[in-house]
Short mmCIF file of C-alpha atoms (C1' of nucleotides) in Angstrom, two decimals:
data_model
loop_
_atom_site.label_atom_id
_atom_site.label_comp_id
_atom_site.label_asym_id
_atom_site.label_seq_id
_atom_site.Cartn_x
_atom_site.Cartn_y
_atom_site.Cartn_z
CA MET U 1 13.83 15.71 -14.29
CA THR U 2 11.65 17.38 -11.70
CA GLU U 3 14.42 19.27 -9.93
CA THR U 4 17.49 21.04 -11.19
CA ARG U 5 20.84 20.51 -9.50
CA VAL U 6 21.06 23.94 -7.80
CA GLU U 7 17.49 23.54 -6.57
CA ARG U 8 18.35 20.26 -4.97
CA LYS U 9 21.43 21.73 -3.33
CA GLU U 10 19.44 24.72 -2.04
CA ARG U 11 16.82 22.34 -0.66
CA THR U 12 19.48 20.45 1.32
CA ARG U 13 20.98 23.71 2.53
CA ARG U 14 17.61 24.80 3.77
CA ALA U 15 17.11 21.48 5.49
CA ILE U 16 20.46 21.91 7.28
CA LEU U 17 19.57 25.43 8.44
CA ASP U 18 16.17 24.31 9.67
CA ALA U 19 17.62 21.28 11.45
CA ALA U 20 20.29 23.38 13.15
CA LEU U 21 17.73 25.94 14.27
CA GLU U 22 15.64 23.23 15.85
CA LEU U 23 18.48 21.28 17.40
CA CYS U 24 20.12 24.18 19.18
CA GLU U 25 16.78 25.44 20.45
CA ASP U 26 17.37 23.94 23.90
CA SER U 27 21.09 24.45 24.33
CA SER U 28 23.24 26.58 22.02
CA LEU U 29 25.23 26.56 18.83
CA VAL U 30 28.44 25.88 20.81
CA ALA U 31 26.87 22.59 21.98
CA LEU U 32 25.68 21.59 18.52
CA SER U 33 27.57 18.90 16.57
CA LEU U 34 27.95 18.50 12.88
CA ARG U 35 26.84 14.91 13.17
CA GLN U 36 23.61 15.74 14.94
CA VAL U 37 22.71 18.18 12.19
CA ALA U 38 23.64 15.74 9.40
CA GLY U 39 21.75 12.95 11.11
CA ARG U 40 18.61 15.04 11.48
CA VAL U 41 18.79 16.15 7.82
CA GLY U 42 19.36 12.57 6.65
CA ILE U 43 22.75 12.98 5.04
CA VAL U 44 26.10 11.48 5.96
CA PRO U 45 28.31 13.64 8.24
CA THR U 46 30.86 14.47 5.57
CA GLY U 47 28.08 15.71 3.30
CA PHE U 48 27.76 18.68 5.59
CA TYR U 49 31.03 20.15 4.22
CA ARG U 50 29.48 20.56 0.81
CA HIS U 51 27.39 23.37 2.27
CA PHE U 52 29.29 24.88 5.24
CA ASP U 53 32.87 24.90 6.40
CA SER U 54 31.95 24.53 10.04
CA ILE U 55 29.18 24.92 12.60
CA GLU U 56 30.31 28.48 13.12
CA ALA U 57 29.82 29.30 9.43
CA LEU U 58 26.37 27.75 9.69
CA GLY U 59 25.77 29.99 12.65
CA LEU U 60 26.65 33.09 10.65
CA ALA U 61 24.18 32.04 7.97
CA LEU U 62 21.53 31.65 10.66
CA VAL U 63 22.29 35.13 11.92
CA ASP U 64 21.62 36.54 8.46
CA GLU U 65 18.44 34.59 8.13
CA SER U 66 17.20 35.54 11.59
CA PHE U 67 17.80 39.22 10.98
CA VAL U 68 15.76 39.04 7.82
CA SER U 69 12.87 38.17 10.09
CA LEU U 70 13.75 40.88 12.55
CA ARG U 71 13.96 43.49 9.81
CA ALA U 72 10.63 42.42 8.42
CA MET U 73 9.23 43.20 11.85
CA LEU U 74 10.88 46.63 11.98
CA ARG U 75 9.41 47.36 8.55
CA ASP U 76 5.95 46.48 9.81
CA VAL U 77 6.43 48.72 12.86
CA ARG U 78 7.53 51.57 10.66
CA ARG U 79 4.56 51.16 8.38
CA VAL U 80 2.26 51.53 11.42
CA GLU U 81 4.01 54.61 12.65
CA ALA U 82 3.89 56.34 9.31
CA GLY U 83 0.38 55.03 8.70
CA GLY U 84 -1.92 58.01 8.16
CA THR U 85 -1.29 61.65 7.56
CA ALA U 86 -3.28 62.49 10.67
CA PRO U 87 -1.19 62.85 13.83
CA VAL U 88 -1.64 59.84 16.06
CA SER U 89 -0.98 59.68 19.78
CA PHE U 90 2.21 58.17 21.13
CA ALA U 91 0.11 55.69 23.09
CA ALA U 92 -1.45 54.42 19.86
CA ILE U 93 1.94 54.04 18.27
CA VAL U 94 3.21 52.17 21.24
CA ASP U 95 0.24 49.80 21.30
CA ARG U 96 0.49 48.96 17.63
CA SER U 97 4.24 48.53 17.76
CA VAL U 98 4.05 46.10 20.66
CA ASP U 99 1.30 44.16 18.83
CA THR U 100 3.52 43.96 15.80
CA LEU U 101 6.37 42.69 17.92
CA VAL U 102 4.23 40.00 19.53
CA SER U 103 2.84 38.72 16.28
CA HIS U 104 6.25 38.58 14.65
CA VAL U 105 7.75 36.71 17.62
CA HIS U 106 4.90 34.23 17.26
CA ALA U 107 5.40 33.81 13.58
CA GLN U 108 9.21 33.51 13.72
CA ARG U 109 9.79 32.09 17.21
CA ALA U 110 12.87 30.13 16.25
CA HIS U 111 14.64 33.11 14.70
CA PHE U 112 14.03 35.44 17.61
CA ALA U 113 15.01 32.73 20.08
CA PHE U 114 18.17 32.12 18.11
CA ILE U 115 19.16 35.79 18.28
CA ALA U 116 18.35 36.09 21.98
CA ARG U 117 20.34 32.97 22.85
CA GLU U 118 23.39 33.22 20.63
CA ARG U 119 23.72 36.97 21.32
CA THR U 120 25.35 36.08 24.63
CA ALA U 121 26.26 32.41 24.29
CA GLY U 122 27.20 31.80 20.66
CA PRO U 123 30.69 31.43 19.20
CA PRO U 124 32.56 34.75 19.34
CA ALA U 125 32.09 35.48 15.61
CA VAL U 126 28.34 34.87 15.90
CA ARG U 127 28.10 37.08 18.97
CA GLU U 128 29.88 39.84 17.18
CA ALA U 129 27.68 39.55 14.09
CA ILE U 130 24.54 39.76 16.18
CA ARG U 131 25.91 42.70 18.21
CA HIS U 132 26.63 44.52 14.95
CA GLU U 133 23.18 43.89 13.50
CA ILE U 134 21.47 45.08 16.66
CA GLU U 135 23.58 48.24 16.54
CA LEU U 136 22.36 48.86 13.01
CA CYS U 137 18.75 48.43 14.24
CA GLU U 138 19.34 50.96 16.95
CA ARG U 139 20.62 53.45 14.39
CA GLU U 140 17.58 52.90 12.20
CA LEU U 141 15.30 53.44 15.14
CA ALA U 142 17.11 56.61 16.03
CA THR U 143 16.43 58.09 12.58
CA ASP U 144 12.80 57.02 12.87
CA LEU U 145 12.47 58.70 16.25
CA ALA U 146 14.00 61.87 14.84
CA ARG U 147 11.04 62.14 12.49
CA LEU U 148 8.50 61.97 15.29
CA PRO U 149 6.99 65.15 16.63
CA GLY U 150 8.43 66.52 19.86
CA PRO U 151 12.09 65.65 19.61
CA ASP U 152 13.31 69.23 19.31
CA ALA U 153 15.25 68.89 22.52
CA TRP U 154 16.85 65.58 21.57
CA SER U 155 20.47 65.67 20.61
CA ALA U 156 21.96 62.99 18.34
CA GLU U 157 23.48 61.41 21.41
CA ASP U 158 20.15 61.50 23.30
CA LEU U 159 18.53 59.72 20.32
CA ARG U 160 21.21 57.00 20.35
CA ILE U 161 20.76 56.50 24.06
CA LEU U 162 16.97 56.40 23.80
CA SER U 163 17.10 53.94 20.87
CA ASN U 164 19.43 51.70 22.82
CA LEU U 165 17.03 51.65 25.76
CA ILE U 166 14.02 50.89 23.62
CA VAL U 167 15.80 48.11 21.71
CA THR U 168 17.02 46.61 24.94
CA ALA U 169 13.55 46.60 26.45
CA MET U 170 12.09 45.04 23.26
CA VAL U 171 14.75 42.36 23.07
CA HIS U 172 13.96 41.54 26.69
CA THR U 173 10.23 41.41 25.91
CA ALA U 174 10.90 39.04 22.99
CA GLU U 175 12.94 36.79 25.27
CA SER U 176 10.16 36.69 27.78
CA LEU U 177 7.53 36.01 25.19
CA ILE U 178 9.52 33.09 23.86
CA SER U 179 9.91 31.50 27.29
CA SER U 180 6.23 31.95 28.02
CA ALA U 181 5.15 30.05 24.91
CA GLY U 182 1.77 28.43 25.25
CA ARG U 183 0.69 30.28 28.37
CA PRO U 184 -1.68 32.90 26.94
CA GLU U 185 -2.39 34.67 30.21
CA ALA U 186 1.34 35.13 30.85
CA GLU U 187 1.69 36.43 27.34
CA ARG U 188 -1.05 39.00 27.72
CA ARG U 189 0.60 40.13 30.96
CA LEU U 190 3.94 40.49 29.20
CA THR U 191 2.37 42.40 26.35
CA GLN U 192 0.80 44.82 28.82
CA THR U 193 4.10 45.22 30.65
CA ALA U 194 5.89 46.02 27.42
CA ARG U 195 3.29 48.62 26.51
CA THR U 196 3.57 50.35 29.86
CA GLN U 197 7.32 50.30 29.81
CA LEU U 198 7.49 51.74 26.35
CA ARG U 199 5.08 54.50 27.37
CA MET U 200 7.05 55.30 30.50
CA VAL U 201 10.21 55.55 28.39
CA ILE U 202 8.58 57.81 25.87
CA ILE U 203 7.14 60.04 28.52
CA GLY U 204 10.51 60.25 30.16
CA ALA U 205 12.17 61.13 26.88
CA LEU U 206 9.55 63.79 26.13
CA HIS U 207 10.24 65.46 29.48
CA TRP U 208 13.98 65.09 28.97
CA ARG U 209 16.09 68.25 29.43
CA SER U 210 12.97 70.09 30.57
CA GLY U 211 12.11 68.24 33.72
CA GLN U 212 15.49 67.70 35.28
CA ASP U 213 16.40 68.43 38.89
CA MET P 1 49.01 17.99 59.58
CA THR P 2 48.57 21.41 58.10
CA GLU P 3 45.06 20.93 56.64
CA THR P 4 42.05 19.12 57.99
CA ARG P 5 40.10 16.78 55.77
CA VAL P 6 37.06 18.98 55.20
CA GLU P 7 39.27 21.93 54.46
CA ARG P 8 41.06 19.98 51.75
CA LYS P 9 37.72 18.89 50.26
CA GLU P 10 36.40 22.46 50.34
CA ARG P 11 39.59 23.66 48.62
CA THR P 12 39.11 21.16 45.76
CA ARG P 13 35.46 22.14 45.47
CA ARG P 14 36.46 25.80 45.19
CA ALA P 15 39.06 24.88 42.58
CA ILE P 16 36.36 23.11 40.54
CA LEU P 17 34.00 26.06 40.74
CA ASP P 18 36.73 28.48 39.71
CA ALA P 19 37.91 26.27 36.87
CA ALA P 20 34.38 25.88 35.57
CA LEU P 21 33.75 29.61 35.71
CA GLU P 22 36.89 30.26 33.71
CA LEU P 23 36.39 27.49 31.19
CA CYS P 24 32.84 28.34 30.18
CA GLU P 25 33.69 32.06 29.89
CA ASP P 26 33.94 31.81 26.12
CA SER P 27 31.19 29.33 25.34
CA SER P 28 28.58 28.08 27.81
CA LEU P 29 27.90 25.55 30.53
CA VAL P 30 26.19 23.34 27.92
CA ALA P 31 29.51 23.11 26.04
CA LEU P 32 31.54 22.35 29.14
CA SER P 33 32.78 18.87 29.75
CA LEU P 34 33.48 17.18 33.05
CA ARG P 35 36.90 16.10 31.79
CA GLN P 36 37.92 19.68 30.90
CA VAL P 37 37.07 20.82 34.39
CA ALA P 38 38.83 17.93 36.06
CA GLY P 39 41.89 18.42 33.87
CA ARG P 40 42.11 22.09 34.68
CA VAL P 41 41.75 21.38 38.43
CA GLY P 42 44.38 18.69 38.26
CA ILE P 43 42.28 15.72 39.39
CA VAL P 44 41.24 12.60 37.51
CA PRO P 45 37.79 12.81 35.76
CA THR P 46 36.06 10.44 38.19
CA GLY P 47 37.20 12.59 41.13
CA PHE P 48 34.68 15.18 39.95
CA TYR P 49 31.81 12.99 41.22
CA ARG P 50 33.04 13.32 44.79
CA HIS P 51 31.86 16.94 44.62
CA PHE P 52 29.00 17.20 42.07
CA ASP P 53 26.61 14.81 40.47
CA SER P 54 26.86 16.47 37.07
CA ILE P 55 27.83 19.62 35.21
CA GLU P 56 24.29 20.82 35.69
CA ALA P 57 24.57 20.52 39.49
CA LEU P 58 27.86 22.44 39.28
CA GLY P 59 25.98 25.09 37.30
CA LEU P 60 23.36 25.47 40.03
CA ALA P 61 26.13 25.98 42.59
CA LEU P 62 27.62 28.64 40.34
CA VAL P 63 24.25 30.33 40.17
CA ASP P 64 24.14 30.53 43.99
CA GLU P 65 27.66 31.88 44.12
CA SER P 66 27.09 34.42 41.42
CA PHE P 67 23.99 35.80 43.04
CA VAL P 68 25.84 36.28 46.28
CA SER P 69 27.97 38.75 44.30
CA LEU P 70 24.90 40.33 42.75
CA ARG P 71 23.15 40.72 46.06
CA ALA P 72 26.25 42.32 47.53
CA MET P 73 25.92 44.95 44.81
CA LEU P 74 22.25 45.54 45.56
CA ARG P 75 23.13 46.00 49.20
CA ASP P 76 25.69 48.65 48.26
CA VAL P 77 23.21 50.38 46.02
CA ARG P 78 20.62 50.42 48.81
CA ARG P 79 23.14 51.83 51.31
CA VAL P 80 23.77 54.73 48.95
CA GLU P 81 20.09 55.44 48.44
CA ALA P 82 19.33 55.47 52.18
CA GLY P 83 22.63 57.28 52.91
CA GLY P 84 21.74 60.55 54.67
CA THR P 85 18.62 61.85 56.24
CA ALA P 86 18.70 64.80 53.93
CA PRO P 87 16.65 64.37 50.75
CA VAL P 88 18.92 63.78 47.80
CA SER P 89 18.06 64.33 44.11
CA PHE P 90 17.09 61.42 41.89
CA ALA P 91 19.97 62.34 39.66
CA ALA P 92 22.40 61.83 42.53
CA ILE P 93 20.88 58.47 43.38
CA VAL P 94 21.11 57.41 39.73
CA ASP P 95 24.76 58.42 39.42
CA ARG P 96 25.82 56.70 42.60
CA SER P 97 23.83 53.55 41.71
CA VAL P 98 25.40 53.26 38.26
CA ASP P 99 28.88 53.78 39.78
CA THR P 100 28.18 50.98 42.23
CA LEU P 101 27.08 48.74 39.40
CA VAL P 102 30.24 49.47 37.37
CA SER P 103 32.60 48.85 40.26
CA HIS P 104 30.92 45.56 41.19
CA VAL P 105 30.93 44.34 37.62
CA HIS P 106 34.64 45.07 37.59
CA ALA P 107 35.27 43.30 40.80
CA GLN P 108 33.17 40.23 39.97
CA ARG P 109 33.40 40.07 36.16
CA ALA P 110 33.17 36.30 36.02
CA HIS P 111 30.01 36.09 38.13
CA PHE P 112 28.11 38.77 36.20
CA ALA P 113 29.24 37.27 32.90
CA PHE P 114 28.07 33.83 34.02
CA ILE P 115 24.60 35.16 34.90
CA ALA P 116 24.25 37.09 31.66
CA ARG P 117 25.30 34.11 29.56
CA GLU P 118 23.62 31.17 31.24
CA ARG P 119 20.40 33.19 31.74
CA THR P 120 19.54 32.49 28.09
CA ALA P 121 21.88 29.67 27.10
CA GLY P 122 22.41 27.45 30.15
CA PRO P 123 20.80 24.09 30.86
CA PRO P 124 17.06 24.49 31.53
CA ALA P 125 17.42 24.08 35.30
CA VAL P 126 20.11 26.74 35.40
CA ARG P 127 18.06 29.11 33.29
CA GLU P 128 15.09 28.65 35.56
CA ALA P 129 17.18 29.24 38.69
CA ILE P 130 18.56 32.51 37.30
CA ARG P 131 15.15 33.65 36.14
CA HIS P 132 13.81 33.07 39.63
CA GLU P 133 16.63 34.95 41.33
CA ILE P 134 16.24 37.91 39.02
CA GLU P 135 12.53 38.00 39.76
CA LEU P 136 13.36 38.21 43.47
CA CYS P 137 15.69 41.10 42.76
CA GLU P 138 12.90 42.89 40.90
CA ARG P 139 10.62 42.48 43.86
CA GLU P 140 13.24 43.87 46.23
CA LEU P 141 13.77 46.83 43.96
CA ALA P 142 10.03 47.39 43.90
CA THR P 143 9.82 47.69 47.69
CA ASP P 144 12.82 50.01 47.63
CA LEU P 145 11.16 52.26 45.05
CA ALA P 146 7.98 52.36 47.12
CA ARG P 147 9.95 54.07 49.90
CA LEU P 148 11.17 56.83 47.58
CA PRO P 149 9.39 60.19 47.52
CA GLY P 150 6.95 60.76 44.71
CA PRO P 151 5.47 57.37 44.15
CA ASP P 152 1.95 58.31 45.30
CA ALA P 153 0.58 57.62 41.90
CA TRP P 154 2.31 54.26 41.50
CA SER P 155 0.22 51.14 41.88
CA ALA P 156 1.78 47.87 42.90
CA GLU P 157 1.56 46.80 39.31
CA ASP P 158 3.26 49.98 38.14
CA LEU P 159 6.06 49.31 40.59
CA ARG P 160 6.52 45.81 39.30
CA ILE P 161 6.66 47.01 35.72
CA LEU P 162 9.07 49.81 36.58
CA SER P 163 11.37 47.50 38.50
CA ASN P 164 11.35 45.02 35.59
CA LEU P 165 12.39 47.79 33.22
CA ILE P 166 15.19 49.04 35.45
CA VAL P 167 16.57 45.57 36.11
CA THR P 168 16.44 44.82 32.41
CA ALA P 169 18.35 48.01 31.54
CA MET P 170 20.93 47.28 34.26
CA VAL P 171 21.43 43.67 33.14
CA HIS P 172 22.00 44.95 29.68
CA THR P 173 24.45 47.58 30.96
CA ALA P 174 26.37 44.84 32.82
CA GLU P 175 26.53 42.71 29.64
CA SER P 176 27.88 45.63 27.66
CA LEU P 177 30.42 46.51 30.35
CA ILE P 178 31.69 42.92 30.35
CA SER P 179 32.10 42.82 26.59
CA SER P 180 33.94 46.17 26.60
CA ALA P 181 36.53 45.05 29.08
CA GLY P 182 39.84 46.83 28.80
CA ARG P 183 38.54 49.69 26.63
CA PRO P 184 38.23 52.50 29.15
CA GLU P 185 36.71 55.09 26.78
CA ALA P 186 34.00 52.61 25.72
CA GLU P 187 33.32 51.93 29.37
CA ARG P 188 32.89 55.58 30.26
CA ARG P 189 30.55 55.95 27.33
CA LEU P 190 28.48 53.02 28.53
CA THR P 191 28.38 54.37 32.04
CA GLN P 192 27.12 57.70 30.78
CA THR P 193 24.51 55.90 28.64
CA ALA P 194 23.31 53.94 31.66
CA ARG P 195 23.01 57.12 33.72
CA THR P 196 20.99 58.86 31.07
CA GLN P 197 18.71 55.92 30.49
CA LEU P 198 18.01 55.48 34.15
CA ARG P 199 17.20 59.19 34.48
CA MET P 200 14.88 59.05 31.50
CA VAL P 201 13.06 56.09 33.01
CA ILE P 202 12.73 57.77 36.42
CA ILE P 203 11.44 60.96 34.80
CA GLY P 204 8.95 58.95 32.80
CA ALA P 205 7.80 57.15 35.90
CA LEU P 206 7.45 60.38 37.82
CA HIS P 207 5.16 61.77 35.11
CA TRP P 208 3.26 58.52 34.86
CA ARG P 209 -0.54 58.70 35.14
CA SER P 210 -0.29 62.45 35.14
CA GLY P 211 1.19 63.14 31.76
CA GLN P 212 -0.70 60.65 29.60
CA ASP P 213 -2.40 61.44 26.34
"C1'" DA M 1 46.19 0.52 68.46
"C1'" DC M 2 42.66 -0.60 65.27
"C1'" DA M 3 38.82 -0.09 62.06
"C1'" DA M 4 36.18 2.87 59.22
"C1'" DT M 5 35.71 6.66 56.15
"C1'" DG M 6 36.11 8.98 51.95
"C1'" DG M 7 38.96 12.02 48.58
"C1'" DG M 8 41.57 10.78 44.87
"C1'" DT M 9 43.49 7.12 41.42
"C1'" DG M 10 43.82 4.35 37.05
"C1'" DA M 11 42.24 1.29 33.72
"C1'" DA M 12 38.58 0.08 30.88
"C1'" DC M 13 33.96 0.34 28.47
"C1'" DG M 14 30.99 1.99 24.69
"C1'" DT M 15 29.57 6.05 22.38
"C1'" DC M 16 30.11 10.24 20.02
"C1'" DT M 17 33.03 13.66 17.97
"C1'" DG M 18 35.48 16.06 13.59
"C1'" DT M 19 37.83 15.04 9.50
"C1'" DG M 20 40.39 12.59 5.61
"C1'" DC M 21 39.98 9.87 1.45
"C1'" DA M 22 38.39 7.20 -2.35
"C1'" DC M 23 34.21 6.48 -4.39
"C1'" DT M 24 29.41 6.75 -7.21
"C1'" DC M 25 26.41 8.46 -10.50
"C1'" DA M 26 22.98 11.77 -12.09
"C1'" DA M 27 22.87 16.46 -13.77
"C1'" DT M 28 25.37 19.61 -16.50
"C1'" DC M 29 28.56 21.34 -20.03
"C1'" DT M 30 30.99 21.00 -24.53
"C1'" DA N 1 27.82 11.47 -27.49
"C1'" DG N 2 31.18 12.01 -24.45
"C1'" DA N 3 33.68 14.46 -20.74
"C1'" DT N 4 33.21 16.99 -16.43
"C1'" DT N 5 31.36 18.38 -12.26
"C1'" DG N 6 29.88 17.99 -7.65
"C1'" DA N 7 26.31 16.45 -4.09
"C1'" DG N 8 26.13 12.67 -1.45
"C1'" DT N 9 28.28 7.93 0.16
"C1'" DG N 10 30.97 4.64 3.05
"C1'" DC N 11 34.83 3.56 5.68
"C1'" DA N 12 38.28 4.49 8.67
"C1'" DC N 13 40.80 6.92 12.15
"C1'" DA N 14 42.27 9.15 16.45
"C1'" DG N 15 40.66 11.58 20.12
"C1'" DA N 16 37.27 13.20 23.63
"C1'" DC N 17 33.30 12.11 26.05
"C1'" DG N 18 30.46 10.19 30.55
"C1'" DT N 19 30.41 6.40 33.66
"C1'" DT N 20 31.64 1.81 35.90
"C1'" DC N 21 34.55 -0.42 39.01
"C1'" DA N 22 38.12 -1.92 42.05
"C1'" DC N 23 41.65 0.09 44.24
"C1'" DC N 24 44.72 3.10 47.33
"C1'" DC N 25 45.97 5.33 51.87
"C1'" DA N 26 45.91 9.51 54.83
"C1'" DT N 27 42.74 11.33 57.94
"C1'" DT N 28 39.33 10.36 61.15
"C1'" DG N 29 36.46 8.07 65.01
"C1'" DT N 30 36.65 4.50 68.52
#
DNA sequence: ACAATGGGTGAACGTCTGTGCACTCAATCT
DNA sequence: AGATTGAGTGCACAGACGTTCACCCATTGT
């Protein structure tokens, strides 16, 4: 016996998740059929039920999996920010953060594409799950920002609003990166755009409540 | 005879467009079937072909229609900006612009929801059409911004990047407004968030290239 | 008055869909 | 050793799907 029973089951489950991720890449979960997935995996349609109750349940599992990738990215970004004890410039933080985003989007294309797509087009339960996860990310970002120098004038509400803006911009950047796959010059351009936008936002936030008319 | 022949055809065409817009509201175009649409309209499935070659062609027509609504909004925003001859504050421009966005999203919910959803989840041709239209909007916004006071330090590239950021934030605001339908307090909160974000971005842009570290 | 047009019909096709049910048989438990 | 479990099978069903074709018949152009 080279494989235990639970191992074999887990392997099939993984194959189903991978197949689903690939198959819905150019449409959406709502257009994905149980039979397509089973066919791709190499099992009979009814075998699918041994692992998931429905395509929607599969979708929720894919949400979990995708956000593991996204949180890994956030951890990397945070590690950069808190890197040395010496104070670093905002511009440096921005550049490193964008680089981290780009490399993670490359490494986990399918997961980021899944989130971007199903966020607006998935089954209601999937949409809601993604919305909730993103909200958690925004809250995490807000507490990170609170630790940065210069936020004395930022209220809790301002932090929430700023985090929301930054996350929105980064989600959009990820979407664009995904749809520009394999066009390096377009990607460099997008990267530069993201850097500039993030800097503008930070500068705006730093002058917030002091530079109003 | 109360209706001419072309009128009757146009009426059926409209009914198809409306039915499709409603039916794909809680899924996506890629999950919409020709038979569902025909059934809702009250014609036999084959009758569909008298008006469109495929669901995808229908989708492209819906893109056109939806962007008529979106451009009407942009026209309203522009009218506010260029309102009087007296110089108005950026804050006032922002407030009025956000109000205009909110009221148009209310009035044309289905169109804005369609754009937001199919932008990432529609058939490839539809996605591309939407991406292209949004890019045109960004260019228009860039030329509008160039006319505003204070942009002496903004290069053409800066304008493009700034427009992209603003459009992204507003698309996101529209998405949120749509998914918060019928919860007035959530809507007011979103409106306030959008206002603050837009102000932060403008302030950041105004300090751009002068307040860098 | 007559012929042509074209929006809408209705049946039929082959294919794909989700799901139910009885089954096998190797891995696991007792 | 023997009983149990459970992942995967195979068949069958009813329904939805896109598309074809020949067919109406009211509106139109002549």
